[in-house]
Amino acid sequence: MTEAATALKTTPLHALHVELGARMVPFAGYDMPVQYPLGILKEHQHTREKAGLFDVSHMGQVRLTGDDPAAALETLVPGDIKGLAQGRMRYTLFLNEQGGILDDLMVTNAGDHLFLVVNAACKEQDVAHLREKLAGKAEVELLDDLALMALQGPMAAEMMARFVPEAATMKFMTCLSATFKGVPVILTRSGYTGEDGYEISCDKADAEMIARALLAESEVEAIGLGARDSLRLEAGLCLYGHDIDTTTTPVEAALEWTLPKRRRAEGGFPGYEIIHRQLTEGAARRRVGIQPEGRQPAREHTEIQDANGNRIGEVTSGGFGPTAGAPVAMGYVDIANSAVDTPLTLLVRGKPLPARVAATPFVPQRYYRG
């Protein structure tokens, strides 16, 4: 093994991935499964048709405690955390003073604490950021003793209910403390595929038992990072470090829905003046869906031109959408070219490829709202 390979971290399911024949690749400092013998295309289709199990234990799970952790967290994010009811979760963004996005995250009101899930590549800097900015206001604990899995797809609820019957009636973006074959788990009805499903937080020592129990069901297959990416792209969901980063604001990223009325009026989060101005006057560019013509995908960093051949932006995520049956992409274009159906030209390997601005998601989202 190379020195770089030995330095990679592993998740509690690493041995199981190897046993299942996964092709392992470095991702965010971890040795992770990009695909299994089934292959990315069939893994994608299986998740859309039945249920797929994803190892997302590389992500950061964080506990925030204190007298008023919601008020403390609101000084760093633009979301309504104080209004988050117990047992509910919300998507929000860590912002810098320029309104740029430091990371995107999920926040759950777990009653006596807030439970955060942050991206793997950002988790150390996110925890350092929280500890520095919230010193004296909240205690920040990185929960390294936990694993995290996602069960996604139209049959996810039926599969989960075989082990946790009460999970069947959970609504999208809610949380439940339960037991799975006698061990404690925290379930959220959420995910990153556009499908119905759950994320399962559990003790590291219990992760393999839970994974094997779910995979023993004939409707469940192990799914790697390759299909995870094509699934989230079809669902129009951002990937941090690609579609959003420190140079993009929530307004430019078409994430205004993360900015509720109270926070828009009150402010009190980093970058508020810039974001408020963009909300009022508009931003110069916008993240849009892109539908290339033909079958050739446009990959990240592909140049986007307007009808006159002027450079107006670039692709941030792109590939072939197996369920969409066509190439799909997202990227930033200047605001004058951001309306749906605006004609675009993509420079793919130096050749102009016709495309148009498309509405997202490319495939209907199927979250369970009760």
Short mmCIF file of C-alpha atoms in Angstrom, two decimals:
data_model
loop_
_atom_site.label_atom_id
_atom_site.label_comp_id
_atom_site.label_asym_id
_atom_site.label_seq_id
_atom_site.Cartn_x
_atom_site.Cartn_y
_atom_site.Cartn_z
CA MET A 1 0.00 0.00 0.00
CA THR A 2 1.15 3.54 -0.67
CA GLU A 3 1.71 5.96 2.18
CA ALA A 4 -1.30 7.98 0.97
CA ALA A 5 -3.53 4.91 1.05
CA THR A 6 -2.50 3.95 4.58
CA ALA A 7 -3.29 7.51 5.76
CA LEU A 8 -6.94 7.22 4.68
CA LYS A 9 -9.55 6.89 7.41
CA THR A 10 -12.12 4.11 7.28
CA THR A 11 -15.75 3.86 8.36
CA PRO A 12 -17.12 1.09 10.62
CA LEU A 13 -18.50 -0.61 7.48
CA HIS A 14 -15.17 -0.75 5.62
CA ALA A 15 -14.69 -4.51 5.99
CA LEU A 16 -18.26 -5.09 4.81
CA HIS A 17 -17.68 -2.94 1.68
CA VAL A 18 -14.60 -5.01 0.84
CA GLU A 19 -16.50 -8.25 1.48
CA LEU A 20 -19.26 -7.06 -0.88
CA GLY A 21 -16.71 -6.47 -3.64
CA ALA A 22 -16.81 -2.66 -3.60
CA ARG A 23 -14.33 -0.61 -5.60
CA MET A 24 -12.82 1.65 -2.96
CA VAL A 25 -11.59 5.19 -3.67
CA PRO A 26 -10.27 8.09 -1.56
CA PHE A 27 -13.04 10.57 -0.72
CA ALA A 28 -12.80 13.42 1.83
CA GLY A 29 -9.91 11.63 3.54
CA TYR A 30 -11.74 8.29 3.76
CA ASP A 31 -11.48 5.02 1.85
CA MET A 32 -15.03 4.84 0.47
CA PRO A 33 -17.01 2.60 -1.91
CA VAL A 34 -17.58 4.29 -5.28
CA GLN A 35 -19.48 1.26 -6.62
CA TYR A 36 -20.25 -2.41 -6.02
CA PRO A 37 -20.30 -5.26 -8.58
CA LEU A 38 -23.85 -4.23 -9.55
CA GLY A 39 -22.38 -1.07 -11.13
CA ILE A 40 -23.28 2.61 -10.88
CA LEU A 41 -26.12 2.54 -13.44
CA LYS A 42 -27.94 -0.41 -11.85
CA GLU A 43 -27.29 0.91 -8.34
CA HIS A 44 -28.89 4.21 -9.37
CA GLN A 45 -31.90 2.46 -10.91
CA HIS A 46 -32.29 0.12 -7.94
CA THR A 47 -32.48 3.10 -5.56
CA ARG A 48 -35.13 4.76 -7.74
CA GLU A 49 -37.15 1.51 -7.98
CA LYS A 50 -36.64 -0.27 -4.64
CA ALA A 51 -34.23 0.65 -1.81
CA GLY A 52 -30.53 1.41 -1.56
CA LEU A 53 -28.26 1.47 1.51
CA PHE A 54 -25.49 4.07 1.62
CA ASP A 55 -22.62 4.34 4.09
CA VAL A 56 -22.33 8.04 5.02
CA SER A 57 -20.37 7.50 8.25
CA HIS A 58 -17.64 9.81 6.92
CA MET A 59 -19.93 12.77 7.54
CA GLY A 60 -19.66 14.75 10.77
CA GLN A 61 -22.24 14.29 13.52
CA VAL A 62 -22.15 17.09 16.10
CA ARG A 63 -24.00 17.74 19.36
CA LEU A 64 -24.64 21.35 20.42
CA THR A 65 -25.67 21.96 24.05
CA GLY A 66 -26.03 25.01 26.28
CA ASP A 67 -28.59 27.41 27.71
CA ASP A 68 -29.89 28.36 24.25
CA PRO A 69 -27.99 26.53 21.50
CA ALA A 70 -30.59 27.55 18.89
CA ALA A 71 -30.01 31.27 19.50
CA ALA A 72 -26.26 30.66 19.47
CA LEU A 73 -26.35 28.75 16.18
CA GLU A 74 -28.48 31.47 14.56
CA THR A 75 -25.46 33.80 14.80
CA LEU A 76 -23.70 31.55 12.25
CA VAL A 77 -26.54 30.40 9.94
CA PRO A 78 -29.49 32.17 8.23
CA GLY A 79 -32.06 29.49 9.06
CA ASP A 80 -34.87 29.64 11.63
CA ILE A 81 -33.38 27.42 14.34
CA LYS A 82 -35.24 29.00 17.28
CA GLY A 83 -38.54 28.13 15.59
CA LEU A 84 -37.56 24.52 14.98
CA ALA A 85 -39.95 22.24 16.90
CA GLN A 86 -38.63 19.27 18.87
CA GLY A 87 -38.24 16.25 16.61
CA ARG A 88 -38.00 18.39 13.44
CA MET A 89 -34.97 19.03 11.24
CA ARG A 90 -33.95 21.78 8.86
CA TYR A 91 -31.38 22.37 6.10
CA THR A 92 -29.24 25.46 6.57
CA LEU A 93 -25.85 27.00 5.72
CA PHE A 94 -22.75 28.17 7.56
CA LEU A 95 -21.92 31.59 6.05
CA ASN A 96 -18.86 33.83 6.02
CA GLU A 97 -18.85 37.64 6.30
CA GLN A 98 -19.15 37.95 2.50
CA GLY A 99 -22.29 35.78 2.50
CA GLY A 100 -20.29 32.88 1.02
CA ILE A 101 -21.18 29.33 2.03
CA LEU A 102 -18.69 27.62 4.39
CA ASP A 103 -20.75 24.39 4.41
CA ASP A 104 -24.32 23.17 4.20
CA LEU A 105 -25.74 21.15 7.07
CA MET A 106 -28.78 19.53 8.65
CA VAL A 107 -29.92 20.69 12.10
CA THR A 108 -32.29 18.60 14.23
CA ASN A 109 -33.97 19.76 17.46
CA ALA A 110 -33.34 16.72 19.68
CA GLY A 111 -34.94 18.30 22.76
CA ASP A 112 -32.06 18.83 25.18
CA HIS A 113 -29.58 19.51 22.36
CA LEU A 114 -29.22 20.30 18.68
CA PHE A 115 -27.94 17.49 16.45
CA LEU A 116 -25.98 18.63 13.38
CA VAL A 117 -24.82 16.64 10.35
CA VAL A 118 -22.08 18.34 8.33
CA ASN A 119 -20.06 17.37 5.26
CA ALA A 120 -17.08 15.05 5.67
CA ALA A 121 -14.55 17.33 3.97
CA CYS A 122 -15.60 20.27 6.17
CA LYS A 123 -16.24 18.64 9.53
CA GLU A 124 -12.96 19.57 11.27
CA GLN A 125 -13.17 23.19 10.12
CA ASP A 126 -16.91 23.32 10.95
CA VAL A 127 -16.27 22.10 14.50
CA ALA A 128 -13.39 24.58 14.91
CA HIS A 129 -15.64 27.36 13.55
CA LEU A 130 -18.44 26.43 15.99
CA ARG A 131 -16.07 26.24 18.95
CA GLU A 132 -14.44 29.58 18.16
CA LYS A 133 -17.61 31.54 17.42
CA LEU A 134 -19.85 29.96 20.08
CA ALA A 135 -17.32 29.92 22.94
CA GLY A 136 -19.17 30.66 26.16
CA LYS A 137 -22.56 30.23 24.43
CA ALA A 138 -22.67 26.53 23.54
CA GLU A 139 -20.71 23.32 23.97
CA VAL A 140 -19.68 21.62 20.72
CA GLU A 141 -19.07 17.85 20.64
CA LEU A 142 -17.99 15.92 17.54
CA LEU A 143 -19.63 12.50 17.92
CA ASP A 144 -16.82 10.28 16.62
CA ASP A 145 -18.36 7.20 18.25
CA LEU A 146 -21.34 7.20 15.85
CA ALA A 147 -21.90 5.74 12.39
CA LEU A 148 -24.38 7.04 9.80
CA MET A 149 -26.21 5.20 7.02
CA ALA A 150 -28.91 6.22 4.56
CA LEU A 151 -31.70 3.93 3.34
CA GLN A 152 -33.25 5.52 0.25
CA GLY A 153 -35.91 4.65 -2.31
CA PRO A 154 -39.64 4.04 -2.74
CA MET A 155 -39.44 0.82 -0.68
CA ALA A 156 -37.31 2.34 2.11
CA ALA A 157 -40.30 2.84 4.42
CA GLU A 158 -41.49 -0.75 4.01
CA MET A 159 -37.97 -2.06 4.66
CA MET A 160 -37.40 0.12 7.72
CA ALA A 161 -40.82 -0.76 9.14
CA ARG A 162 -39.81 -4.44 9.24
CA PHE A 163 -37.34 -3.48 11.99
CA VAL A 164 -38.78 -0.20 13.34
CA PRO A 165 -42.58 -0.29 12.80
CA GLU A 166 -43.08 3.30 14.02
CA ALA A 167 -40.76 4.58 11.28
CA ALA A 168 -43.48 4.07 8.65
CA THR A 169 -45.54 7.08 9.79
CA MET A 170 -42.63 9.52 10.20
CA LYS A 171 -42.92 12.56 7.95
CA PHE A 172 -40.18 14.13 5.83
CA MET A 173 -37.65 16.09 7.93
CA THR A 174 -38.64 14.57 11.26
CA CYS A 175 -36.57 12.65 13.81
CA LEU A 176 -37.27 9.56 15.93
CA SER A 177 -35.37 7.81 18.73
CA ALA A 178 -36.01 4.10 18.36
CA THR A 179 -34.50 0.64 18.66
CA PHE A 180 -33.38 -1.52 15.73
CA LYS A 181 -33.08 -5.21 16.67
CA GLY A 182 -32.55 -4.16 20.28
CA VAL A 183 -29.97 -1.39 19.76
CA PRO A 184 -30.63 2.36 19.98
CA VAL A 185 -30.81 4.38 16.76
CA ILE A 186 -31.74 7.93 15.79
CA LEU A 187 -33.76 7.95 12.56
CA THR A 188 -34.45 11.01 10.43
CA ARG A 189 -36.75 10.87 7.40
CA SER A 190 -34.34 12.57 5.05
CA GLY A 191 -31.67 11.89 2.46
CA TYR A 192 -29.76 13.06 -0.58
CA THR A 193 -31.37 11.25 -3.50
CA GLY A 194 -34.74 12.95 -4.03
CA GLU A 195 -36.40 9.72 -2.90
CA ASP A 196 -38.21 8.90 0.31
CA GLY A 197 -35.92 7.43 2.92
CA TYR A 198 -34.10 7.61 6.22
CA GLU A 199 -30.75 8.40 7.71
CA ILE A 200 -29.78 6.07 10.55
CA SER A 201 -27.40 7.27 13.26
CA CYS A 202 -26.11 4.52 15.54
CA ASP A 203 -23.17 3.45 17.65
CA LYS A 204 -20.18 2.41 15.53
CA ALA A 205 -20.26 -1.03 17.13
CA ASP A 206 -23.84 -1.62 15.90
CA ALA A 207 -23.42 -0.34 12.35
CA GLU A 208 -22.44 -3.62 10.69
CA MET A 209 -25.30 -5.54 12.31
CA ILE A 210 -27.82 -2.95 11.10
CA ALA A 211 -26.32 -2.84 7.60
CA ARG A 212 -26.31 -6.64 7.28
CA ALA A 213 -29.91 -6.85 8.52
CA LEU A 214 -31.10 -4.34 5.91
CA LEU A 215 -29.00 -5.87 3.11
CA ALA A 216 -30.44 -9.31 3.91
CA GLU A 217 -33.78 -8.00 2.61
CA SER A 218 -33.99 -8.86 -1.10
CA GLU A 219 -35.25 -5.36 -1.97
CA VAL A 220 -32.15 -3.61 -0.52
CA GLU A 221 -28.80 -3.24 -2.32
CA ALA A 222 -25.57 -1.55 -1.20
CA ILE A 223 -25.05 1.69 -3.15
CA GLY A 224 -21.77 3.56 -3.66
CA LEU A 225 -20.73 7.18 -4.07
CA GLY A 226 -21.04 7.05 -7.87
CA ALA A 227 -24.78 6.46 -7.83
CA ARG A 228 -25.16 8.81 -4.85
CA ASP A 229 -23.82 11.59 -7.07
CA SER A 230 -26.05 10.83 -10.09
CA LEU A 231 -29.10 10.50 -7.82
CA ARG A 232 -28.54 13.86 -6.08
CA LEU A 233 -27.78 15.59 -9.39
CA GLU A 234 -31.08 14.40 -10.91
CA ALA A 235 -32.79 15.66 -7.72
CA GLY A 236 -31.20 19.10 -8.23
CA LEU A 237 -29.35 18.95 -4.89
CA CYS A 238 -26.11 20.86 -4.34
CA LEU A 239 -22.77 19.19 -3.64
CA TYR A 240 -20.57 21.31 -1.38
CA GLY A 241 -17.26 22.30 -2.94
CA HIS A 242 -18.80 22.06 -6.41
CA ASP A 243 -22.23 23.73 -6.70
CA ILE A 244 -21.79 25.84 -3.55
CA ASP A 245 -18.67 27.12 -1.79
CA THR A 246 -17.22 30.22 -0.13
CA THR A 247 -17.58 32.20 -3.39
CA THR A 248 -21.34 31.57 -3.75
CA THR A 249 -24.09 33.20 -1.70
CA PRO A 250 -27.46 31.55 -0.95
CA VAL A 251 -29.13 33.96 -3.41
CA GLU A 252 -26.70 33.19 -6.23
CA ALA A 253 -27.10 29.47 -5.44
CA ALA A 254 -30.91 29.65 -5.76
CA LEU A 255 -31.23 28.71 -2.09
CA GLU A 256 -33.41 31.66 -1.04
CA TRP A 257 -35.83 29.13 0.51
CA THR A 258 -33.25 28.69 3.29
CA LEU A 259 -33.72 32.36 4.24
CA PRO A 260 -37.01 32.63 6.19
CA LYS A 261 -38.93 35.88 6.60
CA ARG A 262 -37.86 36.52 10.21
CA ARG A 263 -34.16 36.12 9.47
CA ARG A 264 -34.43 38.29 6.33
CA ALA A 265 -35.98 41.04 8.45
CA GLU A 266 -33.83 40.70 11.58
CA GLY A 267 -30.47 39.66 10.14
CA GLY A 268 -27.94 38.72 12.79
CA PHE A 269 -26.01 36.22 10.66
CA PRO A 270 -22.73 36.59 8.71
CA GLY A 271 -22.97 38.30 5.34
CA TYR A 272 -26.44 39.67 6.06
CA GLU A 273 -25.92 43.05 4.36
CA ILE A 274 -24.68 41.45 1.11
CA ILE A 275 -27.44 38.83 1.12
CA HIS A 276 -30.14 41.40 1.94
CA ARG A 277 -28.95 43.57 -0.93
CA GLN A 278 -29.03 40.60 -3.33
CA LEU A 279 -32.54 39.69 -2.15
CA THR A 280 -33.67 43.25 -2.78
CA GLU A 281 -31.76 44.15 -5.94
CA GLY A 282 -30.95 40.72 -7.37
CA ALA A 283 -27.62 38.92 -7.78
CA ALA A 284 -25.44 39.08 -10.90
CA ARG A 285 -25.49 35.31 -11.45
CA ARG A 286 -27.60 32.29 -10.55
CA ARG A 287 -27.32 28.53 -10.23
CA VAL A 288 -29.54 26.86 -12.83
CA GLY A 289 -30.34 23.43 -14.18
CA ILE A 290 -28.92 22.74 -17.62
CA GLN A 291 -30.24 20.27 -20.19
CA PRO A 292 -27.66 19.50 -22.90
CA GLU A 293 -29.04 18.36 -26.24
CA GLY A 294 -28.12 14.87 -27.43
CA ARG A 295 -26.43 12.24 -25.28
CA GLN A 296 -23.04 13.74 -24.42
CA PRO A 297 -22.70 14.89 -20.80
CA ALA A 298 -21.10 18.21 -19.85
CA ARG A 299 -18.78 17.81 -16.87
CA GLU A 300 -17.71 20.19 -14.10
CA HIS A 301 -15.81 23.31 -15.31
CA THR A 302 -17.33 23.11 -18.81
CA GLU A 303 -17.58 26.68 -20.16
CA ILE A 304 -21.12 28.04 -20.71
CA GLN A 305 -21.70 30.61 -23.47
CA ASP A 306 -24.71 32.65 -24.51
CA ALA A 307 -26.23 32.63 -28.00
CA ASN A 308 -23.58 35.14 -29.17
CA GLY A 309 -20.60 33.08 -27.96
CA ASN A 310 -19.88 35.17 -24.85
CA ARG A 311 -18.70 33.28 -21.76
CA ILE A 312 -21.46 33.58 -19.14
CA GLY A 313 -20.50 30.91 -16.61
CA GLU A 314 -19.48 27.31 -16.07
CA VAL A 315 -20.90 23.92 -15.19
CA THR A 316 -20.47 22.93 -11.52
CA SER A 317 -21.95 19.39 -11.69
CA GLY A 318 -22.77 17.31 -14.73
CA GLY A 319 -23.22 13.77 -15.93
CA PHE A 320 -25.69 11.35 -17.44
CA GLY A 321 -29.00 11.05 -15.60
CA PRO A 322 -30.04 7.38 -15.79
CA THR A 323 -33.64 8.06 -14.70
CA ALA A 324 -33.90 11.28 -16.73
CA GLY A 325 -32.57 9.27 -19.70
CA ALA A 326 -30.41 12.20 -20.77
CA PRO A 327 -27.40 14.28 -19.73
CA VAL A 328 -28.13 16.69 -16.86
CA ALA A 329 -26.05 19.46 -15.32
CA MET A 330 -26.08 22.44 -13.00
CA GLY A 331 -24.00 25.58 -13.20
CA TYR A 332 -23.87 29.33 -12.78
CA VAL A 333 -24.89 31.75 -15.53
CA ASP A 334 -25.29 35.52 -15.55
CA ILE A 335 -28.75 36.60 -14.48
CA ALA A 336 -29.78 37.72 -17.98
CA ASN A 337 -29.49 34.11 -19.16
CA SER A 338 -31.01 32.33 -16.15
CA ALA A 339 -34.65 31.95 -17.23
CA VAL A 340 -35.90 28.42 -17.99
CA ASP A 341 -35.56 27.50 -21.69
CA THR A 342 -32.88 30.14 -22.36
CA PRO A 343 -30.62 28.68 -25.09
CA LEU A 344 -27.00 28.05 -24.07
CA THR A 345 -23.85 26.68 -25.67
CA LEU A 346 -21.55 24.35 -23.75
CA LEU A 347 -17.91 23.98 -24.81
CA VAL A 348 -17.36 20.23 -24.39
CA ARG A 349 -13.79 19.22 -25.31
CA GLY A 350 -13.57 22.38 -27.38
CA LYS A 351 -16.71 21.64 -29.36
CA PRO A 352 -19.91 23.72 -28.99
CA LEU A 353 -22.84 21.69 -27.64
CA PRO A 354 -26.36 23.19 -27.66
CA ALA A 355 -28.20 23.22 -24.33
CA ARG A 356 -30.91 25.11 -22.50
CA VAL A 357 -31.66 26.27 -18.98
CA ALA A 358 -33.91 23.65 -17.34
CA ALA A 359 -36.05 23.59 -14.23
CA THR A 360 -34.80 21.38 -11.39
CA PRO A 361 -35.28 18.73 -10.15
CA PHE A 362 -34.76 16.76 -13.36
CA VAL A 363 -36.63 13.84 -11.74
CA PRO A 364 -39.61 14.49 -9.40
CA GLN A 365 -38.72 14.42 -5.69
CA ARG A 366 -40.75 11.84 -3.77
CA TYR A 367 -40.44 12.83 -0.12
CA TYR A 368 -43.08 11.46 2.28
CA ARG A 369 -45.06 14.34 3.79
CA GLY A 370 -47.89 12.28 5.28
#
